[in-house]
Coordinates of C-alpha atoms in Angstrom, one line a residue:
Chain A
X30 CA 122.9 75.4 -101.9
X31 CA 126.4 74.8 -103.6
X32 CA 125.6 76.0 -107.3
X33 CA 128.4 77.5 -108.6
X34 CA 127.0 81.5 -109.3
X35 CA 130.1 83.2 -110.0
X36 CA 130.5 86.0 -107.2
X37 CA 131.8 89.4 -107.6
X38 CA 135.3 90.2 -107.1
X39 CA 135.9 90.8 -103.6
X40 CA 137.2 94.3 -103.4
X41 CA 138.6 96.6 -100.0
X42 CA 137.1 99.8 -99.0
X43 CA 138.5 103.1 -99.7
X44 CA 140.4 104.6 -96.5
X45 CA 138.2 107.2 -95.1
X46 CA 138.8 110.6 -94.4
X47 CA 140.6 111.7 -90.8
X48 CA 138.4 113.3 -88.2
X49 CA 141.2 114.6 -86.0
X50 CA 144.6 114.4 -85.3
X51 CA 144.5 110.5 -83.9
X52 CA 142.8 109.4 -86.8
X53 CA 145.1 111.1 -89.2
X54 CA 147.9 109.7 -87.9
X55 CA 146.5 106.2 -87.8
X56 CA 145.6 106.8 -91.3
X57 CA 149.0 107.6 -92.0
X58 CA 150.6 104.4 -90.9
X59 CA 148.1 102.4 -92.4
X60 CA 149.6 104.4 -95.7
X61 CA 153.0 102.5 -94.8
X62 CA 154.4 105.8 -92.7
X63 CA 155.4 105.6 -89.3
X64 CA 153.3 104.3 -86.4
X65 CA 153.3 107.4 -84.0
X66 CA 149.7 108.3 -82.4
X67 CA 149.2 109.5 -79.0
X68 CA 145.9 109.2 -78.0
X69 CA 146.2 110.7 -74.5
X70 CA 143.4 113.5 -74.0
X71 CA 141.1 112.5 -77.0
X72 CA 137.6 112.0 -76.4
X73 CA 136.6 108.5 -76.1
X74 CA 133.4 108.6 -77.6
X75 CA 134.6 111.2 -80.1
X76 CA 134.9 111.4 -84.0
X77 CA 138.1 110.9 -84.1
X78 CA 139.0 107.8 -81.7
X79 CA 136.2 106.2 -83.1
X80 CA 137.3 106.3 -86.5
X81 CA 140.5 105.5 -85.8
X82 CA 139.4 102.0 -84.0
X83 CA 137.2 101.4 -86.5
X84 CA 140.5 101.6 -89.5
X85 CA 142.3 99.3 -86.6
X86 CA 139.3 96.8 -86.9
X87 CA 138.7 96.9 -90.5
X88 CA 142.6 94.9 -90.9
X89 CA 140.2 92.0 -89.4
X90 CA 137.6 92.2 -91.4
X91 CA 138.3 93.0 -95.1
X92 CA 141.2 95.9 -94.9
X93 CA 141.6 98.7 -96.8
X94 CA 142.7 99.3 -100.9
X95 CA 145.8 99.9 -101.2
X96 CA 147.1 98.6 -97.7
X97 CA 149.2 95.7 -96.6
X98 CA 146.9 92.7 -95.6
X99 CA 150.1 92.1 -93.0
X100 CA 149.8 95.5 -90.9
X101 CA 146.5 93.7 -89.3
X102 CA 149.6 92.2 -86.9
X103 CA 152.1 95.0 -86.5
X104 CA 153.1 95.2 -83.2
X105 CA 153.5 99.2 -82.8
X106 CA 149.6 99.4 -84.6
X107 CA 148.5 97.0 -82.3
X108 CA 149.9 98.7 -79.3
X109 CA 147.7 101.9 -80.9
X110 CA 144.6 100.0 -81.1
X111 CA 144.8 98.7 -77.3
X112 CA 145.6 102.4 -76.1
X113 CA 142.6 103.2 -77.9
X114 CA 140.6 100.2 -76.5
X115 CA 142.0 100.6 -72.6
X116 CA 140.6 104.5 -73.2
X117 CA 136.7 103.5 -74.9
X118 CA 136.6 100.7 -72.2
X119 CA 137.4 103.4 -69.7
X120 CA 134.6 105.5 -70.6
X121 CA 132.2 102.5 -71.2
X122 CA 133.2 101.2 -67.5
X123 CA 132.3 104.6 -65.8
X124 CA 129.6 105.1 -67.6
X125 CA 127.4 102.2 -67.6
X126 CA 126.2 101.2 -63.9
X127 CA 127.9 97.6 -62.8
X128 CA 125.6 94.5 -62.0
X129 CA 126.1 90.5 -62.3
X130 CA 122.6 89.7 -62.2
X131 CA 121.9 88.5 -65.9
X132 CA 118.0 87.2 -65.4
X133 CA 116.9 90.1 -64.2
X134 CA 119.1 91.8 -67.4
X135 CA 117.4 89.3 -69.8
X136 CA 113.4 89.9 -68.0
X137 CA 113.9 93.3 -68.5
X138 CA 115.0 93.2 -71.9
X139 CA 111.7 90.9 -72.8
X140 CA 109.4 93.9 -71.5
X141 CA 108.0 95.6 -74.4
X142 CA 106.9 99.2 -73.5
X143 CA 103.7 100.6 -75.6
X144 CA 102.0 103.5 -75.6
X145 CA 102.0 106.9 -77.9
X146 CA 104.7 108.5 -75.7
X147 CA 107.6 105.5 -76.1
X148 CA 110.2 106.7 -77.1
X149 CA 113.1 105.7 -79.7
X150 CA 114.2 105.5 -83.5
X151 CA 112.3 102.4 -84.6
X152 CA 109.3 104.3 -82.4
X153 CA 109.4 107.1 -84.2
X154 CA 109.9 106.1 -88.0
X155 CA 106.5 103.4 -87.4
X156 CA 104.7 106.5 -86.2
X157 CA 105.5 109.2 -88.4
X158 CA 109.1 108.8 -89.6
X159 CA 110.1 110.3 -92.8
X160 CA 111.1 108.3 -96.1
X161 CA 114.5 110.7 -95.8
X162 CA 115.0 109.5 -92.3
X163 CA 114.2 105.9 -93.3
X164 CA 117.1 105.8 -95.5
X165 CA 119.5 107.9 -93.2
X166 CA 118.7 104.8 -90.6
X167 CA 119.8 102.5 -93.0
X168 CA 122.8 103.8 -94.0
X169 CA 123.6 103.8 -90.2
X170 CA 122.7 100.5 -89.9
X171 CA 124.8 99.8 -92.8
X172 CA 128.2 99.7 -91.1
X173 CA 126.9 96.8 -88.7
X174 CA 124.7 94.9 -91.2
X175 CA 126.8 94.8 -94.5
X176 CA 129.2 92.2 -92.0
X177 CA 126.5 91.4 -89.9
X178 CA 127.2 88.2 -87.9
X179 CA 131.2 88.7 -88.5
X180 CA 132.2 90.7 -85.3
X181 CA 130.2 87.5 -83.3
X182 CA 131.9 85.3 -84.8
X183 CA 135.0 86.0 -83.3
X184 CA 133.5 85.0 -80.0
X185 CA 133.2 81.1 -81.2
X186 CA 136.4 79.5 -80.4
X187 CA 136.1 81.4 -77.2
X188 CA 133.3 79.4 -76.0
X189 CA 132.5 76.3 -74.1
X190 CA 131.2 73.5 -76.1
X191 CA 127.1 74.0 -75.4
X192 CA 127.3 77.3 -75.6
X193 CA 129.4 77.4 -78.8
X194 CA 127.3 74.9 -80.4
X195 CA 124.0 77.3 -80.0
X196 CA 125.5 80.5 -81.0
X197 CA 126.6 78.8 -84.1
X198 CA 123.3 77.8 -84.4
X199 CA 122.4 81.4 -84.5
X200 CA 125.5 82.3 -86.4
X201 CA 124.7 79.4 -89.0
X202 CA 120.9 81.6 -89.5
X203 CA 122.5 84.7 -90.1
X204 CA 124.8 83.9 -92.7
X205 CA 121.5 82.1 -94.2
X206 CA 121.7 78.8 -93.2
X207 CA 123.8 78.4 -96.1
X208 CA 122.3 79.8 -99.2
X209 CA 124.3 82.7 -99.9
X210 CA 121.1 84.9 -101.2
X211 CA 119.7 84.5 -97.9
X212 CA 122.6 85.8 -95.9
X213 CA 121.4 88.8 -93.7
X214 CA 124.6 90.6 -95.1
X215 CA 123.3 90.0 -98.7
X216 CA 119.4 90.8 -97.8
X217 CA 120.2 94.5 -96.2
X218 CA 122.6 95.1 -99.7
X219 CA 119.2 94.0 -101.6
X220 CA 117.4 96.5 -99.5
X221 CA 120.3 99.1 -99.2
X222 CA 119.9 99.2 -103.7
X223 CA 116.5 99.6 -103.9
X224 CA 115.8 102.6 -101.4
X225 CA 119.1 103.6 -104.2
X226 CA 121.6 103.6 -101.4
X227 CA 125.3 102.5 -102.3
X228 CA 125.7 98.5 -100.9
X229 CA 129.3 99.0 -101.7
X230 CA 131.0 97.7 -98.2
X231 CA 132.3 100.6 -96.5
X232 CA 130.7 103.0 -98.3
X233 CA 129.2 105.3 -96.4
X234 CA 132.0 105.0 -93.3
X235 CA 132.9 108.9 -93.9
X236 CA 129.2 109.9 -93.7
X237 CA 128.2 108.3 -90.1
X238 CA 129.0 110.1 -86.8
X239 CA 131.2 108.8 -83.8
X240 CA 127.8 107.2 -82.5
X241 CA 127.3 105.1 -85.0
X242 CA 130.7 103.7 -85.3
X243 CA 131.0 103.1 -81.4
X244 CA 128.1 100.4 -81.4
X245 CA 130.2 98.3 -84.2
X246 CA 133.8 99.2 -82.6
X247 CA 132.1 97.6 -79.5
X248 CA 131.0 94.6 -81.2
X249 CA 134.4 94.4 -82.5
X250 CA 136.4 95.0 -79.6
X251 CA 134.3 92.1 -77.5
X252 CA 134.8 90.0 -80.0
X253 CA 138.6 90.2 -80.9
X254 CA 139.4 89.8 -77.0
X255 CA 138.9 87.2 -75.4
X256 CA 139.2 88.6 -71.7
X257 CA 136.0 90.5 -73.3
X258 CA 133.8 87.1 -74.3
X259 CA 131.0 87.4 -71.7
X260 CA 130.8 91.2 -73.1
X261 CA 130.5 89.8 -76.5
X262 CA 127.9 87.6 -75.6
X263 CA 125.6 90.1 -73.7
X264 CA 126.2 92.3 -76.5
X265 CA 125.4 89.8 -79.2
X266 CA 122.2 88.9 -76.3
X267 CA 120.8 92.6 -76.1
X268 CA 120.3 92.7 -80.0
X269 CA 118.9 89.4 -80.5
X270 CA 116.3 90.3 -77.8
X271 CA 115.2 93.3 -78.6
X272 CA 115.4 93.2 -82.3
X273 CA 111.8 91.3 -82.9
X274 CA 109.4 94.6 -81.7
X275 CA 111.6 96.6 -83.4
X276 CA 112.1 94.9 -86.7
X277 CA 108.2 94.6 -86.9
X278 CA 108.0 98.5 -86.3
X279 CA 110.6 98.9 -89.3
X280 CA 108.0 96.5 -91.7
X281 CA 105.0 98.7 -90.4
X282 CA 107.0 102.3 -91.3
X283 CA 108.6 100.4 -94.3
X284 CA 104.9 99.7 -95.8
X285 CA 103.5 102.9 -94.9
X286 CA 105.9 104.8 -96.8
X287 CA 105.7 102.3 -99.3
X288 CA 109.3 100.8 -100.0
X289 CA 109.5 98.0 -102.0
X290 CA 109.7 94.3 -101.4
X291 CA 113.3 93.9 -100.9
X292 CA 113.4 96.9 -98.4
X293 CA 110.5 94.9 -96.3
X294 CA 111.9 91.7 -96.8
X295 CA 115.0 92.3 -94.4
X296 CA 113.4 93.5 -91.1
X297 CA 110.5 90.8 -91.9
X298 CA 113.0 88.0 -91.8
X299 CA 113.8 89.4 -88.6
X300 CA 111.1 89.8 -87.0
X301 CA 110.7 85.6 -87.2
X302 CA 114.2 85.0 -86.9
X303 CA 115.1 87.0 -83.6
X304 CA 112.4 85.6 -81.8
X305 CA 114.3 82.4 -82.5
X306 CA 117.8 83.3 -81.6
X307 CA 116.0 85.0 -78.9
X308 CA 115.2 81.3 -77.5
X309 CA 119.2 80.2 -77.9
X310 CA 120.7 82.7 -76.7
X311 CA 119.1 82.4 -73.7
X312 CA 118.7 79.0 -73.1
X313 CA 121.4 77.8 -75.5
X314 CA 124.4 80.3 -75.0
X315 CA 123.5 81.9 -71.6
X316 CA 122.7 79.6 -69.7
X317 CA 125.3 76.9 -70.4
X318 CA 128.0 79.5 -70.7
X319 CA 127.5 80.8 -67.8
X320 CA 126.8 78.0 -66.1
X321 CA 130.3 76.8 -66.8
X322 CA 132.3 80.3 -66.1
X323 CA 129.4 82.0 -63.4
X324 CA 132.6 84.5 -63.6
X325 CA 131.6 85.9 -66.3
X326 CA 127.8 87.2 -65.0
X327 CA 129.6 90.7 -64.7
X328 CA 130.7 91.1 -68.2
X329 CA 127.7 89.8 -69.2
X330 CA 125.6 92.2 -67.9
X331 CA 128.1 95.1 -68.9
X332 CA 128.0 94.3 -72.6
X333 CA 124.4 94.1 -72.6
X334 CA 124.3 97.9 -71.1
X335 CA 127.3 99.0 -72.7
X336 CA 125.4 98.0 -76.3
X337 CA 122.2 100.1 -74.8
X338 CA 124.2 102.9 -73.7
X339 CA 125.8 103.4 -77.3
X340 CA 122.8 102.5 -78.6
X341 CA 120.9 105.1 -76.6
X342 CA 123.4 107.7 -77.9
X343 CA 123.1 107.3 -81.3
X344 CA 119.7 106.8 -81.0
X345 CA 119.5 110.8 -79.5
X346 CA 121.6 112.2 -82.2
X347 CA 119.4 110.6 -85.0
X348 CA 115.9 112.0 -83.2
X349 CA 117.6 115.2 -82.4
X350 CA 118.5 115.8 -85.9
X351 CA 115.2 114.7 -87.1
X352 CA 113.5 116.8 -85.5
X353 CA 115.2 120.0 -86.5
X354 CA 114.5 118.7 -90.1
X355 CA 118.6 118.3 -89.5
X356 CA 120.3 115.1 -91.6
X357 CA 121.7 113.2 -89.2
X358 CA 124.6 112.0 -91.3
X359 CA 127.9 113.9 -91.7
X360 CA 127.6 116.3 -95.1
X361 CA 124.9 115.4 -97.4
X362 CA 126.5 112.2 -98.4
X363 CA 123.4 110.4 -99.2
X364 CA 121.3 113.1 -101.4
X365 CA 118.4 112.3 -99.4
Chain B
X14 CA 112.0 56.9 -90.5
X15 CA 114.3 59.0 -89.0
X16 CA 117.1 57.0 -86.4
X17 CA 116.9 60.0 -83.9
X18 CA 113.6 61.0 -81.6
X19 CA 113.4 65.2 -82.6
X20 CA 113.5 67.4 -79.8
X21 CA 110.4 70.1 -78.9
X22 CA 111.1 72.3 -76.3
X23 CA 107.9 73.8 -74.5
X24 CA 108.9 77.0 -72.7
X25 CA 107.6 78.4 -70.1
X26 CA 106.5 81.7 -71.3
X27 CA 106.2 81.4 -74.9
X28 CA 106.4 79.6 -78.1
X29 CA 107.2 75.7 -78.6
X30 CA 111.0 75.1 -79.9
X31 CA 110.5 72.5 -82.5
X32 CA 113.7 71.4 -85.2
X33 CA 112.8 71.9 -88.7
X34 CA 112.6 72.0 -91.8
X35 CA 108.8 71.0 -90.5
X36 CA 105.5 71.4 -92.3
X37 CA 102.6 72.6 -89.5
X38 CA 98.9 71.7 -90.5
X39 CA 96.4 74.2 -89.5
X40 CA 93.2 73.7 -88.3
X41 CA 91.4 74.5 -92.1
X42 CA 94.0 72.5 -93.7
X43 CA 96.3 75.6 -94.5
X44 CA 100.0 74.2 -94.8
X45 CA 103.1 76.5 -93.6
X46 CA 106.4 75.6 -93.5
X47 CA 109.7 75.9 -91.4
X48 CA 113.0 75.7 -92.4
X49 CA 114.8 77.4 -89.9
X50 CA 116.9 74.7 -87.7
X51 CA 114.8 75.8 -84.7
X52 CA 111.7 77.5 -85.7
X53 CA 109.4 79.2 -82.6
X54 CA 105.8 78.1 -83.1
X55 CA 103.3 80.3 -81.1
X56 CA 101.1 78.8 -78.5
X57 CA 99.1 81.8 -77.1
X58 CA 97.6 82.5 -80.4
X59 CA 98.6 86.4 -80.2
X60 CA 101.0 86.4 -83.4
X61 CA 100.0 87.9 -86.0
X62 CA 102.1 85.6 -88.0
X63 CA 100.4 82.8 -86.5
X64 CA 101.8 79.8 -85.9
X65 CA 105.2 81.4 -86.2
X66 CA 106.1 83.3 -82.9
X67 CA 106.7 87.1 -83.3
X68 CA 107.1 87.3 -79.3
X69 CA 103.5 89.0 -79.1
X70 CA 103.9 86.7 -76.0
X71 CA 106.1 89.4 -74.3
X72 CA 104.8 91.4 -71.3
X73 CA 103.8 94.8 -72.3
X74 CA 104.1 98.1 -70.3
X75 CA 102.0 101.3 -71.2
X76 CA 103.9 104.4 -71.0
X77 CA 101.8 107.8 -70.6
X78 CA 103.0 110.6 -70.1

């Protein structure tokens, strides 16, 4: 569990290219220039705020090449990244429908609609999805899942003791129980190589659309604020709950269009896995969270709709794209 | 012997919770194991990775259109 394989060197993504005027001048500062970004009239679900929270996020995570590890607390780029959060939590807040009722939340979740007619990405790529569109899906994914587990992890000092002691639990499964070769991180870079797609962390940031950065800027934004805990944990709820059916539709297109064993081995292990966490999060984390703050029922419930309703998005640009034989991905990044 | 009684947790609706690493003896004699910390063994016999649960337990809904 311990042996000593020497790991890579750790290395920071490139900065990506601006999408817009807010984004640009984010980049900017994050060049060392000055901090001057108005974001008042952007769209909040648009290319360019998204990008430019997701650069404010990344100082968390790994940072970027070439900028200072210390502009992750600047004051004024701070004071950037909460304008841009008060405006996406705007938007979210109108747009997804209010409720504090989280069993009914979780018993629909557990439903598992069938039929030829159901709709949705996973859906679509068991039925009849191409190998093209297989891999474009993955590179979406890859944003999330080469730091899977990390934006959740924030959430764990935030939490009261029962609660925090079964999302680690979960936490502890992700990052592989630890044996780093079974990380989920390190399983979807094993998969990302062999369908020949670039595992290089951040790699494909400038090819993904608004939608798919939204879902992650979400994650991230729950989990670096406290006030947004119960969001985090209905978030970090709606994927372990519904990721099971899907993960086994992913195997199912995965062996039809016959990837190889790594490619199959990720959305296998998930498929056992999830309906695991599935059990902890409700009984473990849920339950004795919100037993402990019933306050936070609300913002439970909203970050289990607001991940749906960014999840719903994206999940109409990929099928729109598809099925104009459109690439979903922004240029032809991917030679798919 | 181990100093602590191990936990299983029978839900309601589902699989039984039991703390691994565990090995599960199956009727012909077949041997799986599981080395998750809790591992989800199925109890209504619909997995198809019987006996670990792939929530083929869950209510289903047909959609037509």
């Amino acid at each position: 569990m311990l042996s000593a394989t020497v790991p890579p060197p750790v290395t920071s993504p490139s900065l990506p290219r601006p999408r817009g005027p807010v984004s640009a001048a984010v980049l900017d500062a994050l060049r060392g220039g000055p901090v001057r970004v108005d974001v008042s009239g952007a769209d909040p679900y648009g290319d360019d705020v998204q990008l430019a929270l997701h650069c404010c996020y990344e100082l968390h995570y790994r940072g970027f090449d070439g900028v200072d590890d210390d502009l992750e607390w600047d004051p004024a780029l701070l004071a950037v990244r909460g304008d841009l959060e008060r405006l996406f939590l705007a938007a979210l807040r109108a747009d997804v429908e209010a409720g504090a009722d989280v069993a009914a939340e979780v018993d629909a979740l557990l439903v598992e609609p069938v039929g030829p007619d159901v709709g949705g990405v996973s859906h679509h790529l068991r039925r009849d999805g191409e190998l093209w569109q297989l891999r474009e899906y993955v590179v979406h994914r890859s944003i999330y899942h080469l730091k899977e587990a990390d934006p959740q992890a924030w959430v764990i000092p935030r939490l009261p003791g029962p609660a925090k002691a079964a999302l680690v639990t979960v936490e502890h499964d992700e990052y592989g129980g630890g044996d780093p070769d079974r990380m989920h991180a390190r399983l979807f870079a094993d998969m990302m190589r062999e369908l020949g797609l670039d595992d290089s962390y951040g790699h494909y940031v400038d090819s993904v659309p608004a939608e798919t950065l939204a879902e992650v800027n979400l994650m991230s934004m729950c989990g670096l604020r406290r006030s947004l805990r119960g969001a985090l944990v209905g978030q970090f709820a709606a994927v372990e709950l519904t990721s099971s059916p899907g993960s086994q539709r992913l195997v199912r297109a995965m062996r039809r269009l016959g990837c190889g064993p790594a490619a199959i081995a990720f959305y296998d292990e998930h498929v056992e896995a999830d309906a695991v966490h599935e059990q902890i999060i409700r009984r473990g984390v849920l339950g004795p969270l919100l037993a402990a703050e019933p306050g936070l029922a609300a913002d439970v419930v909203f970050g289990i709709r607001a991940y749906l309703h960014l999840g719903d998005r994206l999940g109409e640009r990929l099928l729109d794209c598809w099925s104009r034989g459109a690439s979903s991905l922004r240029g032809d990044t991917v030679g798919a | 012997m181990p100093a602590e009684r191990r936990e299983v947790v029978l839900t309601e609706e589902g699989p039984v919770l039991v703390s691994g690493p565990v090995e599960i003896v199956l009727p012909d004699g077949r041997r799986v194991t599981a080395d998750r910390p809790v591992n989800a063994l199925c109890l209504c016999r619909r997995s198809r990775r019987y006996p670990i649960c792939d929530t083929s337990h869950r209510t289903r809904t047909r959609e037509d259109s």
